[in-house]
Structures are given as structure tokens and as C-alpha cells.
mmCIF file with all atom_site columns, C-alpha atoms in Angstrom:
data_model
loop_
_atom_site.group_PDB
_atom_site.id
_atom_site.type_symbol
_atom_site.label_atom_id
_atom_site.label_alt_id
_atom_site.label_comp_id
_atom_site.label_asym_id
_atom_site.label_entity_id
_atom_site.label_seq_id
_atom_site.pdbx_PDB_ins_code
_atom_site.Cartn_x
_atom_site.Cartn_y
_atom_site.Cartn_z
_atom_site.occupancy
_atom_site.B_iso_or_equiv
_atom_site.pdbx_formal_charge
_atom_site.auth_seq_id
_atom_site.auth_comp_id
_atom_site.auth_asym_id
_atom_site.auth_atom_id
_atom_site.pdbx_PDB_model_num
ATOM 1   C CA . MET A 1 1   ? 0.000   -0.002 0.000   1.00 0.00 ? 1   MET A CA 1
ATOM 2   C CA . PRO A 1 2   ? 1.538   3.340  -1.028  1.00 0.00 ? 2   PRO A CA 1
ATOM 3   C CA . SER A 1 3   ? 2.206   5.858  1.734   1.00 0.00 ? 3   SER A CA 1
ATOM 4   C CA . ASN A 1 4   ? 1.093   9.478  1.698   1.00 0.00 ? 4   ASN A CA 1
ATOM 5   C CA . ARG A 1 5   ? 4.658   10.646 2.154   1.00 0.00 ? 5   ARG A CA 1
ATOM 6   C CA . GLU A 1 6   ? 5.779   12.871 -0.693  1.00 0.00 ? 6   GLU A CA 1
ATOM 7   C CA . GLU A 1 7   ? 8.225   11.262 -3.084  1.00 0.00 ? 7   GLU A CA 1
ATOM 8   C CA . LYS A 1 8   ? 11.248  13.212 -4.216  1.00 0.00 ? 8   LYS A CA 1
ATOM 9   C CA . LEU A 1 9   ? 13.938  12.577 -6.754  1.00 0.00 ? 9   LEU A CA 1
ATOM 10  C CA . GLN A 1 10  ? 16.918  14.764 -6.077  1.00 0.00 ? 10  GLN A CA 1
ATOM 11  C CA . ASN A 1 11  ? 19.893  14.982 -8.368  1.00 0.00 ? 11  ASN A CA 1
ATOM 12  C CA . ARG A 1 12  ? 23.506  16.069 -8.350  1.00 0.00 ? 12  ARG A CA 1
ATOM 13  C CA . ILE A 1 13  ? 23.672  17.193 -11.968 1.00 0.00 ? 13  ILE A CA 1
ATOM 14  C CA . ARG A 1 14  ? 24.964  20.668 -11.202 1.00 0.00 ? 14  ARG A CA 1
ATOM 15  C CA . ARG A 1 15  ? 27.643  19.302 -8.872  1.00 0.00 ? 15  ARG A CA 1
ATOM 16  C CA . LEU A 1 16  ? 28.671  16.664 -11.408 1.00 0.00 ? 16  LEU A CA 1
ATOM 17  C CA . ARG A 1 17  ? 28.893  19.251 -14.175 1.00 0.00 ? 17  ARG A CA 1
ATOM 18  C CA . PHE A 1 18  ? 31.374  21.277 -12.179 1.00 0.00 ? 18  PHE A CA 1
ATOM 19  C CA . ASP A 1 19  ? 33.289  18.155 -11.201 1.00 0.00 ? 19  ASP A CA 1
ATOM 20  C CA . ASN A 1 20  ? 33.610  17.296 -14.880 1.00 0.00 ? 20  ASN A CA 1
ATOM 21  C CA . GLY A 1 21  ? 35.669  20.241 -16.037 1.00 0.00 ? 21  GLY A CA 1
ATOM 22  C CA . GLU A 1 22  ? 32.987  22.834 -15.383 1.00 0.00 ? 22  GLU A CA 1
ATOM 23  C CA . MET A 1 23  ? 30.856  21.433 -18.147 1.00 0.00 ? 23  MET A CA 1
ATOM 24  C CA . THR A 1 24  ? 28.262  23.949 -19.324 1.00 0.00 ? 24  THR A CA 1
ATOM 25  C CA . GLN A 1 25  ? 24.547  23.197 -19.424 1.00 0.00 ? 25  GLN A CA 1
ATOM 26  C CA . GLN A 1 26  ? 24.707  23.432 -23.202 1.00 0.00 ? 26  GLN A CA 1
ATOM 27  C CA . ASP A 1 27  ? 27.564  20.899 -23.379 1.00 0.00 ? 27  ASP A CA 1
ATOM 28  C CA . LEU A 1 28  ? 25.648  18.460 -21.206 1.00 0.00 ? 28  LEU A CA 1
ATOM 29  C CA . ALA A 1 29  ? 22.450  19.029 -23.180 1.00 0.00 ? 29  ALA A CA 1
ATOM 30  C CA . GLU A 1 30  ? 24.245  18.194 -26.418 1.00 0.00 ? 30  GLU A CA 1
ATOM 31  C CA . ARG A 1 31  ? 25.784  15.064 -24.898 1.00 0.00 ? 31  ARG A CA 1
ATOM 32  C CA . VAL A 1 32  ? 22.452  13.659 -23.786 1.00 0.00 ? 32  VAL A CA 1
ATOM 33  C CA . ALA A 1 33  ? 20.452  15.017 -26.746 1.00 0.00 ? 33  ALA A CA 1
ATOM 34  C CA . VAL A 1 34  ? 18.063  17.323 -24.902 1.00 0.00 ? 34  VAL A CA 1
ATOM 35  C CA . THR A 1 35  ? 17.537  21.086 -24.888 1.00 0.00 ? 35  THR A CA 1
ATOM 36  C CA . ARG A 1 36  ? 19.404  23.329 -22.460 1.00 0.00 ? 36  ARG A CA 1
ATOM 37  C CA . GLN A 1 37  ? 16.044  24.265 -20.940 1.00 0.00 ? 37  GLN A CA 1
ATOM 38  C CA . THR A 1 38  ? 15.549  20.651 -19.916 1.00 0.00 ? 38  THR A CA 1
ATOM 39  C CA . ILE A 1 39  ? 18.905  20.619 -18.123 1.00 0.00 ? 39  ILE A CA 1
ATOM 40  C CA . ILE A 1 40  ? 17.883  23.838 -16.362 1.00 0.00 ? 40  ILE A CA 1
ATOM 41  C CA . ALA A 1 41  ? 14.551  22.268 -15.343 1.00 0.00 ? 41  ALA A CA 1
ATOM 42  C CA . LEU A 1 42  ? 16.336  19.128 -14.121 1.00 0.00 ? 42  LEU A CA 1
ATOM 43  C CA . GLU A 1 43  ? 18.806  21.077 -12.001 1.00 0.00 ? 43  GLU A CA 1
ATOM 44  C CA . ALA A 1 44  ? 15.991  23.149 -10.533 1.00 0.00 ? 44  ALA A CA 1
ATOM 45  C CA . GLY A 1 45  ? 14.105  19.984 -9.613  1.00 0.00 ? 45  GLY A CA 1
ATOM 46  C CA . LYS A 1 46  ? 11.221  21.002 -11.848 1.00 0.00 ? 46  LYS A CA 1
ATOM 47  C CA . TYR A 1 47  ? 11.425  17.979 -14.088 1.00 0.00 ? 47  TYR A CA 1
ATOM 48  C CA . VAL A 1 48  ? 11.855  14.311 -13.369 1.00 0.00 ? 48  VAL A CA 1
ATOM 49  C CA . PRO A 1 49  ? 13.475  12.635 -16.378 1.00 0.00 ? 49  PRO A CA 1
ATOM 50  C CA . SER A 1 50  ? 12.603  9.363  -18.003 1.00 0.00 ? 50  SER A CA 1
ATOM 51  C CA . LEU A 1 51  ? 14.649  6.320  -17.043 1.00 0.00 ? 51  LEU A CA 1
ATOM 52  C CA . LEU A 1 52  ? 16.381  6.447  -20.396 1.00 0.00 ? 52  LEU A CA 1
ATOM 53  C CA . LEU A 1 53  ? 17.464  10.062 -19.949 1.00 0.00 ? 53  LEU A CA 1
ATOM 54  C CA . GLY A 1 54  ? 18.584  9.233  -16.416 1.00 0.00 ? 54  GLY A CA 1
ATOM 55  C CA . PHE A 1 55  ? 20.930  6.574  -17.769 1.00 0.00 ? 55  PHE A CA 1
ATOM 56  C CA . ARG A 1 56  ? 22.161  8.892  -20.532 1.00 0.00 ? 56  ARG A CA 1
ATOM 57  C CA . LEU A 1 57  ? 22.987  11.554 -17.923 1.00 0.00 ? 57  LEU A CA 1
ATOM 58  C CA . ALA A 1 58  ? 24.852  9.040  -15.791 1.00 0.00 ? 58  ALA A CA 1
ATOM 59  C CA . ALA A 1 59  ? 26.772  7.825  -18.842 1.00 0.00 ? 59  ALA A CA 1
ATOM 60  C CA . ALA A 1 60  ? 27.673  11.407 -19.755 1.00 0.00 ? 60  ALA A CA 1
ATOM 61  C CA . PHE A 1 61  ? 29.330  11.810 -16.362 1.00 0.00 ? 61  PHE A CA 1
ATOM 62  C CA . GLY A 1 62  ? 30.756  8.279  -16.341 1.00 0.00 ? 62  GLY A CA 1
ATOM 63  C CA . VAL A 1 63  ? 28.984  7.372  -13.105 1.00 0.00 ? 63  VAL A CA 1
ATOM 64  C CA . ARG A 1 64  ? 26.104  5.133  -12.013 1.00 0.00 ? 64  ARG A CA 1
ATOM 65  C CA . VAL A 1 65  ? 22.508  6.359  -12.097 1.00 0.00 ? 65  VAL A CA 1
ATOM 66  C CA . GLU A 1 66  ? 22.308  6.288  -8.300  1.00 0.00 ? 66  GLU A CA 1
ATOM 67  C CA . ASP A 1 67  ? 25.270  8.644  -8.180  1.00 0.00 ? 67  ASP A CA 1
ATOM 68  C CA . VAL A 1 68  ? 23.224  11.173 -10.139 1.00 0.00 ? 68  VAL A CA 1
ATOM 69  C CA . PHE A 1 69  ? 19.769  10.650 -8.655  1.00 0.00 ? 69  PHE A CA 1
ATOM 70  C CA . GLN A 1 70  ? 18.698  10.081 -5.066  1.00 0.00 ? 70  GLN A CA 1
ATOM 71  C CA . TYR A 1 71  ? 15.221  8.834  -4.321  1.00 0.00 ? 71  TYR A CA 1
ATOM 72  C CA . GLU A 1 72  ? 13.567  10.017 -1.105  1.00 0.00 ? 72  GLU A CA 1
ATOM 73  C CA . GLY A 1 73  ? 10.373  9.027  0.613   1.00 0.00 ? 73  GLY A CA 1
ATOM 74  C CA . GLY A 1 74  ? 7.237   7.311  -0.563  1.00 0.00 ? 74  GLY A CA 1
ATOM 75  C CA . SER A 1 75  ? 8.276   3.902  0.745   1.00 0.00 ? 75  SER A CA 1
ATOM 76  C CA . SER A 1 76  ? 5.419   1.486  1.221   1.00 0.00 ? 76  SER A CA 1
ATOM 77  C CA . LYS A 1 77  ? 4.961   -0.028 4.634   1.00 0.00 ? 77  LYS A CA 1
ATOM 78  C CA . MET B 2 1   ? 13.729  29.270 -26.021 1.00 0.00 ? 1   MET B CA 1
ATOM 79  C CA . PRO B 2 2   ? 12.604  25.781 -27.079 1.00 0.00 ? 2   PRO B CA 1
ATOM 80  C CA . ALA B 2 3   ? 10.995  25.416 -30.497 1.00 0.00 ? 3   ALA B CA 1
ATOM 81  C CA . LEU B 2 4   ? 7.688   24.367 -28.940 1.00 0.00 ? 4   LEU B CA 1
ATOM 82  C CA . GLN B 2 5   ? 7.609   27.507 -26.808 1.00 0.00 ? 5   GLN B CA 1
ATOM 83  C CA . LYS B 2 6   ? 8.208   29.692 -29.885 1.00 0.00 ? 6   LYS B CA 1
ATOM 84  C CA . PHE B 2 7   ? 5.496   27.697 -31.649 1.00 0.00 ? 7   PHE B CA 1
ATOM 85  C CA . ALA B 2 8   ? 3.061   28.413 -28.789 1.00 0.00 ? 8   ALA B CA 1
ATOM 86  C CA . TRP B 2 9   ? 3.793   32.164 -28.849 1.00 0.00 ? 9   TRP B CA 1
ATOM 87  C CA . PHE B 2 10  ? 3.389   32.188 -32.634 1.00 0.00 ? 10  PHE B CA 1
ATOM 88  C CA . ASN B 2 11  ? 0.033   30.389 -32.383 1.00 0.00 ? 11  ASN B CA 1
ATOM 89  C CA . LEU B 2 12  ? -1.235  32.865 -29.810 1.00 0.00 ? 12  LEU B CA 1
ATOM 90  C CA . ALA B 2 13  ? -0.093  35.809 -31.935 1.00 0.00 ? 13  ALA B CA 1
ATOM 91  C CA . VAL B 2 14  ? -1.868  34.435 -35.023 1.00 0.00 ? 14  VAL B CA 1
ATOM 92  C CA . ILE B 2 15  ? -5.034  33.703 -33.040 1.00 0.00 ? 15  ILE B CA 1
ATOM 93  C CA . ALA B 2 16  ? -5.004  37.155 -31.447 1.00 0.00 ? 16  ALA B CA 1
ATOM 94  C CA . TRP B 2 17  ? -4.514  38.792 -34.851 1.00 0.00 ? 17  TRP B CA 1
ATOM 95  C CA . THR B 2 18  ? -7.351  36.709 -36.341 1.00 0.00 ? 18  THR B CA 1
ATOM 96  C CA . VAL B 2 19  ? -9.795  37.617 -33.579 1.00 0.00 ? 19  VAL B CA 1
ATOM 97  C CA . VAL B 2 20  ? -8.847  41.303 -33.732 1.00 0.00 ? 20  VAL B CA 1
ATOM 98  C CA . ALA B 2 21  ? -9.162  41.335 -37.535 1.00 0.00 ? 21  ALA B CA 1
ATOM 99  C CA . ILE B 2 22  ? -12.636 39.775 -37.414 1.00 0.00 ? 22  ILE B CA 1
ATOM 100 C CA . LEU B 2 23  ? -13.814 42.170 -34.703 1.00 0.00 ? 23  LEU B CA 1
ATOM 101 C CA . LEU B 2 24  ? -12.436 45.192 -36.589 1.00 0.00 ? 24  LEU B CA 1
ATOM 102 C CA . LEU B 2 25  ? -14.002 44.124 -39.888 1.00 0.00 ? 25  LEU B CA 1
ATOM 103 C CA . LEU B 2 26  ? -17.365 43.135 -38.401 1.00 0.00 ? 26  LEU B CA 1
ATOM 104 C CA . PRO B 2 27  ? -18.901 46.669 -38.329 1.00 0.00 ? 27  PRO B CA 1
ATOM 105 C CA . PHE B 2 28  ? -17.954 47.257 -41.984 1.00 0.00 ? 28  PHE B CA 1
ATOM 106 C CA . LEU B 2 29  ? -18.416 43.883 -43.622 1.00 0.00 ? 29  LEU B CA 1
ATOM 107 C CA . GLY B 2 30  ? -20.967 42.130 -41.431 1.00 0.00 ? 30  GLY B CA 1
ATOM 108 C CA . LYS B 2 31  ? -20.917 38.411 -42.165 1.00 0.00 ? 31  LYS B CA 1
ATOM 109 C CA . GLY B 2 32  ? -18.133 39.047 -44.673 1.00 0.00 ? 32  GLY B CA 1
ATOM 110 C CA . ALA B 2 33  ? -15.841 39.712 -41.716 1.00 0.00 ? 33  ALA B CA 1
ATOM 111 C CA . LEU B 2 34  ? -15.857 35.976 -41.084 1.00 0.00 ? 34  LEU B CA 1
ATOM 112 C CA . GLY B 2 35  ? -13.414 35.801 -43.974 1.00 0.00 ? 35  GLY B CA 1
ATOM 113 C CA . GLY B 2 36  ? -10.953 36.973 -41.321 1.00 0.00 ? 36  GLY B CA 1
ATOM 114 C CA . PHE B 2 37  ? -10.864 33.364 -40.171 1.00 0.00 ? 37  PHE B CA 1
ATOM 115 C CA . GLY B 2 38  ? -8.591  32.893 -43.171 1.00 0.00 ? 38  GLY B CA 1
ATOM 116 C CA . PHE B 2 39  ? -5.758  34.382 -41.123 1.00 0.00 ? 39  PHE B CA 1
ATOM 117 C CA . ILE B 2 40  ? -5.831  31.157 -39.126 1.00 0.00 ? 40  ILE B CA 1
ATOM 118 C CA . GLY B 2 41  ? -4.146  29.614 -42.138 1.00 0.00 ? 41  GLY B CA 1
ATOM 119 C CA . LEU B 2 42  ? -0.965  31.318 -40.916 1.00 0.00 ? 42  LEU B CA 1
ATOM 120 C CA . LEU B 2 43  ? -0.801  28.578 -38.284 1.00 0.00 ? 43  LEU B CA 1
ATOM 121 C CA . GLY B 2 44  ? 0.371   26.387 -41.138 1.00 0.00 ? 44  GLY B CA 1
ATOM 122 C CA . LEU B 2 45  ? 3.733   28.170 -40.862 1.00 0.00 ? 45  LEU B CA 1
ATOM 123 C CA . GLY B 2 46  ? 4.201   26.710 -37.366 1.00 0.00 ? 46  GLY B CA 1
ATOM 124 C CA . PRO B 2 47  ? 6.219   23.669 -38.506 1.00 0.00 ? 47  PRO B CA 1
ATOM 125 C CA . LEU B 2 48  ? 8.935   26.088 -39.659 1.00 0.00 ? 48  LEU B CA 1
ATOM 126 C CA . PHE B 2 49  ? 9.944   26.368 -36.000 1.00 0.00 ? 49  PHE B CA 1
ATOM 127 C CA . PHE B 2 50  ? 10.853  22.679 -36.110 1.00 0.00 ? 50  PHE B CA 1
ATOM 128 C CA . ARG B 2 51  ? 13.251  22.860 -39.068 1.00 0.00 ? 51  ARG B CA 1
ATOM 129 C CA . ARG B 2 52  ? 16.185  20.598 -38.447 1.00 0.00 ? 52  ARG B CA 1
ATOM 130 C CA . ARG B 2 53  ? 19.509  22.291 -37.912 1.00 0.00 ? 53  ARG B CA 1
ATOM 131 C CA . PRO B 2 54  ? 22.709  20.288 -37.649 1.00 0.00 ? 54  PRO B CA 1
ATOM 132 C CA . GLY B 2 55  ? 23.715  19.491 -34.082 1.00 0.00 ? 55  GLY B CA 1
ATOM 133 C CA . GLN B 2 56  ? 20.711  21.220 -32.527 1.00 0.00 ? 56  GLN B CA 1
ATOM 134 C CA . VAL B 2 57  ? 18.105  19.459 -30.419 1.00 0.00 ? 57  VAL B CA 1
ATOM 135 C CA . LEU B 2 58  ? 14.772  21.048 -31.308 1.00 0.00 ? 58  LEU B CA 1
ATOM 136 C CA . ALA B 2 59  ? 12.576  19.077 -28.947 1.00 0.00 ? 59  ALA B CA 1
ATOM 137 C CA . ASP B 2 60  ? 13.167  16.396 -26.345 1.00 0.00 ? 60  ASP B CA 1
ATOM 138 C CA . GLU B 2 61  ? 11.089  14.211 -24.015 1.00 0.00 ? 61  GLU B CA 1
ATOM 139 C CA . ARG B 2 62  ? 10.117  17.161 -21.798 1.00 0.00 ? 62  ARG B CA 1
ATOM 140 C CA . ASP B 2 63  ? 8.852   19.127 -24.793 1.00 0.00 ? 63  ASP B CA 1
ATOM 141 C CA . ALA B 2 64  ? 6.908   16.072 -25.964 1.00 0.00 ? 64  ALA B CA 1
ATOM 142 C CA . LEU B 2 65  ? 5.377   15.689 -22.500 1.00 0.00 ? 65  LEU B CA 1
ATOM 143 C CA . ILE B 2 66  ? 4.442   19.368 -22.337 1.00 0.00 ? 66  ILE B CA 1
ATOM 144 C CA . GLY B 2 67  ? 2.914   19.181 -25.816 1.00 0.00 ? 67  GLY B CA 1
ATOM 145 C CA . THR B 2 68  ? 0.883   16.080 -25.005 1.00 0.00 ? 68  THR B CA 1
ATOM 146 C CA . ARG B 2 69  ? -0.411  17.435 -21.705 1.00 0.00 ? 69  ARG B CA 1
ATOM 147 C CA . SER B 2 70  ? -1.326  20.732 -23.327 1.00 0.00 ? 70  SER B CA 1
ATOM 148 C CA . LEU B 2 71  ? -3.364  19.042 -26.061 1.00 0.00 ? 71  LEU B CA 1
ATOM 149 C CA . ILE B 2 72  ? -5.130  16.829 -23.539 1.00 0.00 ? 72  ILE B CA 1
ATOM 150 C CA . ALA B 2 73  ? -6.025  19.864 -21.415 1.00 0.00 ? 73  ALA B CA 1
ATOM 151 C CA . ALA B 2 74  ? -7.126  21.875 -24.460 1.00 0.00 ? 74  ALA B CA 1
ATOM 152 C CA . TYR B 2 75  ? -9.335  19.132 -25.889 1.00 0.00 ? 75  TYR B CA 1
ATOM 153 C CA . SER B 2 76  ? -10.811 18.401 -22.464 1.00 0.00 ? 76  SER B CA 1
ATOM 154 C CA . VAL B 2 77  ? -11.895 22.006 -22.022 1.00 0.00 ? 77  VAL B CA 1
ATOM 155 C CA . PHE B 2 78  ? -13.054 22.194 -25.637 1.00 0.00 ? 78  PHE B CA 1
ATOM 156 C CA . TRP B 2 79  ? -15.234 19.120 -25.179 1.00 0.00 ? 79  TRP B CA 1
ATOM 157 C CA . VAL B 2 80  ? -16.951 20.572 -22.112 1.00 0.00 ? 80  VAL B CA 1
ATOM 158 C CA . VAL B 2 81  ? -17.548 23.891 -23.887 1.00 0.00 ? 81  VAL B CA 1
ATOM 159 C CA . PHE B 2 82  ? -18.757 22.109 -27.014 1.00 0.00 ? 82  PHE B CA 1
ATOM 160 C CA . VAL B 2 83  ? -21.243 19.943 -25.127 1.00 0.00 ? 83  VAL B CA 1
ATOM 161 C CA . LEU B 2 84  ? -22.546 22.853 -23.040 1.00 0.00 ? 84  LEU B CA 1
ATOM 162 C CA . ALA B 2 85  ? -22.932 25.014 -26.150 1.00 0.00 ? 85  ALA B CA 1
ATOM 163 C CA . ALA B 2 86  ? -24.575 22.294 -28.214 1.00 0.00 ? 86  ALA B CA 1
ATOM 164 C CA . VAL B 2 87  ? -26.925 21.021 -25.536 1.00 0.00 ? 87  VAL B CA 1
ATOM 165 C CA . PHE B 2 88  ? -27.837 24.113 -23.573 1.00 0.00 ? 88  PHE B CA 1
ATOM 166 C CA . LEU B 2 89  ? -26.775 27.319 -25.347 1.00 0.00 ? 89  LEU B CA 1
ATOM 167 C CA . THR B 2 90  ? -28.521 26.494 -28.618 1.00 0.00 ? 90  THR B CA 1
ATOM 168 C CA . ALA B 2 91  ? -31.735 25.696 -26.746 1.00 0.00 ? 91  ALA B CA 1
ATOM 169 C CA . VAL B 2 92  ? -31.529 28.933 -24.772 1.00 0.00 ? 92  VAL B CA 1
ATOM 170 C CA . VAL B 2 93  ? -30.694 31.143 -27.752 1.00 0.00 ? 93  VAL B CA 1
ATOM 171 C CA . TYR B 2 94  ? -32.791 29.523 -30.491 1.00 0.00 ? 94  TYR B CA 1
ATOM 172 C CA . GLY B 2 95  ? -35.427 27.738 -28.429 1.00 0.00 ? 95  GLY B CA 1
ATOM 173 C CA . GLU B 2 96  ? -36.269 24.054 -28.123 1.00 0.00 ? 96  GLU B CA 1
ATOM 174 C CA . ASP B 2 97  ? -37.911 23.938 -31.559 1.00 0.00 ? 97  ASP B CA 1
ATOM 175 C CA . GLY B 2 98  ? -35.656 26.554 -33.163 1.00 0.00 ? 98  GLY B CA 1
ATOM 176 C CA . ALA B 2 99  ? -33.110 26.195 -35.940 1.00 0.00 ? 99  ALA B CA 1
ATOM 177 C CA . VAL B 2 100 ? -29.435 27.032 -35.744 1.00 0.00 ? 100 VAL B CA 1
ATOM 178 C CA . PRO B 2 101 ? -28.368 29.257 -38.663 1.00 0.00 ? 101 PRO B CA 1
ATOM 179 C CA . VAL B 2 102 ? -25.704 27.890 -41.014 1.00 0.00 ? 102 VAL B CA 1
ATOM 180 C CA . THR B 2 103 ? -23.463 30.879 -40.270 1.00 0.00 ? 103 THR B CA 1
ATOM 181 C CA . VAL B 2 104 ? -23.475 30.039 -36.565 1.00 0.00 ? 104 VAL B CA 1
ATOM 182 C CA . VAL B 2 105 ? -22.399 26.476 -37.319 1.00 0.00 ? 105 VAL B CA 1
ATOM 183 C CA . ARG B 2 106 ? -19.586 27.768 -39.548 1.00 0.00 ? 106 ARG B CA 1
ATOM 184 C CA . VAL B 2 107 ? -18.402 30.235 -36.930 1.00 0.00 ? 107 VAL B CA 1
ATOM 185 C CA . SER B 2 108 ? -18.560 27.495 -34.297 1.00 0.00 ? 108 SER B CA 1
ATOM 186 C CA . VAL B 2 109 ? -16.110 25.392 -36.269 1.00 0.00 ? 109 VAL B CA 1
ATOM 187 C CA . GLY B 2 110 ? -13.667 28.298 -36.503 1.00 0.00 ? 110 GLY B CA 1
ATOM 188 C CA . ALA B 2 111 ? -14.211 29.250 -32.877 1.00 0.00 ? 111 ALA B CA 1
ATOM 189 C CA . GLY B 2 112 ? -13.653 25.667 -31.744 1.00 0.00 ? 112 GLY B CA 1
ATOM 190 C CA . PHE B 2 113 ? -10.416 25.465 -33.706 1.00 0.00 ? 113 PHE B CA 1
ATOM 191 C CA . ILE B 2 114 ? -9.256  28.753 -32.215 1.00 0.00 ? 114 ILE B CA 1
ATOM 192 C CA . LEU B 2 115 ? -10.258 27.644 -28.715 1.00 0.00 ? 115 LEU B CA 1
ATOM 193 C CA . VAL B 2 116 ? -8.288  24.394 -28.897 1.00 0.00 ? 116 VAL B CA 1
ATOM 194 C CA . HIS B 2 117 ? -5.149  26.023 -30.285 1.00 0.00 ? 117 HIS B CA 1
ATOM 195 C CA . ALA B 2 118 ? -5.304  28.973 -27.890 1.00 0.00 ? 118 ALA B CA 1
ATOM 196 C CA . LEU B 2 119 ? -5.802  26.737 -24.844 1.00 0.00 ? 119 LEU B CA 1
ATOM 197 C CA . ALA B 2 120 ? -3.056  24.357 -25.915 1.00 0.00 ? 120 ALA B CA 1
ATOM 198 C CA . SER B 2 121 ? -0.637  27.240 -26.490 1.00 0.00 ? 121 SER B CA 1
ATOM 199 C CA . ILE B 2 122 ? -1.456  28.823 -23.130 1.00 0.00 ? 122 ILE B CA 1
ATOM 200 C CA . ALA B 2 123 ? -1.032  25.459 -21.398 1.00 0.00 ? 123 ALA B CA 1
ATOM 201 C CA . MET B 2 124 ? 2.375   25.037 -23.057 1.00 0.00 ? 124 MET B CA 1
ATOM 202 C CA . LEU B 2 125 ? 3.537   28.481 -21.957 1.00 0.00 ? 125 LEU B CA 1
ATOM 203 C CA . VAL B 2 126 ? 2.298   27.936 -18.411 1.00 0.00 ? 126 VAL B CA 1
ATOM 204 C CA . GLN B 2 127 ? 4.209   24.653 -18.182 1.00 0.00 ? 127 GLN B CA 1
ATOM 205 C CA . TYR B 2 128 ? 7.395   26.183 -19.584 1.00 0.00 ? 128 TYR B CA 1
ATOM 206 C CA . ALA B 2 129 ? 7.106   29.058 -17.132 1.00 0.00 ? 129 ALA B CA 1
ATOM 207 C CA . GLY B 2 130 ? 6.358   26.977 -14.075 1.00 0.00 ? 130 GLY B CA 1
ATOM 208 C CA . GLY B 2 131 ? 8.153   23.788 -14.922 1.00 0.00 ? 131 GLY B CA 1
ATOM 209 C CA . SER B 2 132 ? 6.498   20.400 -15.268 1.00 0.00 ? 132 SER B CA 1
ATOM 210 C CA . LYS B 2 133 ? 7.222   18.456 -12.123 1.00 0.00 ? 133 LYS B CA 1
ATOM 211 C CA . ASP B 2 134 ? 6.237   14.974 -13.148 1.00 0.00 ? 134 ASP B CA 1
ATOM 212 C CA . ALA B 2 135 ? 7.519   12.927 -15.994 1.00 0.00 ? 135 ALA B CA 1
ATOM 213 C CA . GLU B 2 136 ? 6.457   9.707  -17.613 1.00 0.00 ? 136 GLU B CA 1
#
């Protein structure tokens, strides 16, 4: 049974960009084939990406998906 | 600005121009002012915003999601308005045994088209402005 607790998907995209040679939003957008506005929305937590885009982002940084995204809350119990 | 956002602004501009043109022409041309609906044809230029340019991403999954949601919202509202107008408004205006003039039916088609495109465009702009939290 799902709980009423709010689910959140946080990400470290901004941090990872800076850790990867201060990659610009445009550079990252081109690498993962999205618009820069989508990267902005992702970093602002205004958009939750598809699983496929999540994996593409992780691949762009050379890390695992769970290093990019952190799931919080909403556990069923 | 994403191509879809430009497309939405363009649609709203064309729709606004069409409505203004019809309203301005109405006192002079009467029913002939309905020819102003022809300006809606400018919407056909919309796909030009999606011309492919090398190395540029014109639209991605978020744009697709925003577009889909906007159309669903627009058609949902349109359907409610259409049903209310067809079932109740016609009866109120023309009476239970009345007849709806052909011109009114023609205008309704144009108005419905305008309503759907205007609502969809507004919904797109609202989502781009506020961000769409959920994804599929």
C-alpha cells in the first residue's frame, strides 16, 4: 500500500557538471540530446526525467545512475 | 527558447490577430468579416519552427510531454464547452424547436479550432514558465 509521504527525486547534476571540467549546461544538453532548458529544469528539480534520460545523464558523467539521482520518501509499509 | 515555446507564442499571436481582424471588420463587412478566419491559415507556418539544424536538439522528451499534456487539457476544455454550447446554449438562444443558422455552425467550427489552439498554447507556456514536475 503506497504511503502518503511525498516522493522526491533529487539529483547532483549541477555538482557533477562542475566536477567534470565545469561542463556547461549546453555541453551536457548536447551530450544527452536534450535542450538546455531541460537541463535547467532538471537542475531546478522542476522535471523528473525518463529512465532512459537518467541513464544517458549518468553515462555522460561516467557514473552510475544512483550517483546522479537520489530517491527520497514514498516507501510502502 | 525551445521550439515548442516559440510555436506556442506564434500560435497565440496568429489567433489574437485573427480575432482582432474579425472584430475590426465586423462593423464594416458584417458576415463578410468571417473571412478573417482565413488568417488562421498562418498557423500552417508553425512547422517552420521545427526545421532541423545540424547538431541542434529542437525538442526532447520534456517538450513532448508538455505538448501532449497541453493538447489533452485543451481538448478536455473544448469538449466541455462544445457539449454545453450544443446542448444548452442552442436551446436557450434559439429555443427548443428553433433552428441554428448555417453561419453560426460555420463560426462554431472556426471558434472551436481557435479555442483548442489557444488553450493548448497557453497550457504550453504555463508549463514552460512553471516547470512540469512529473515525468512519464
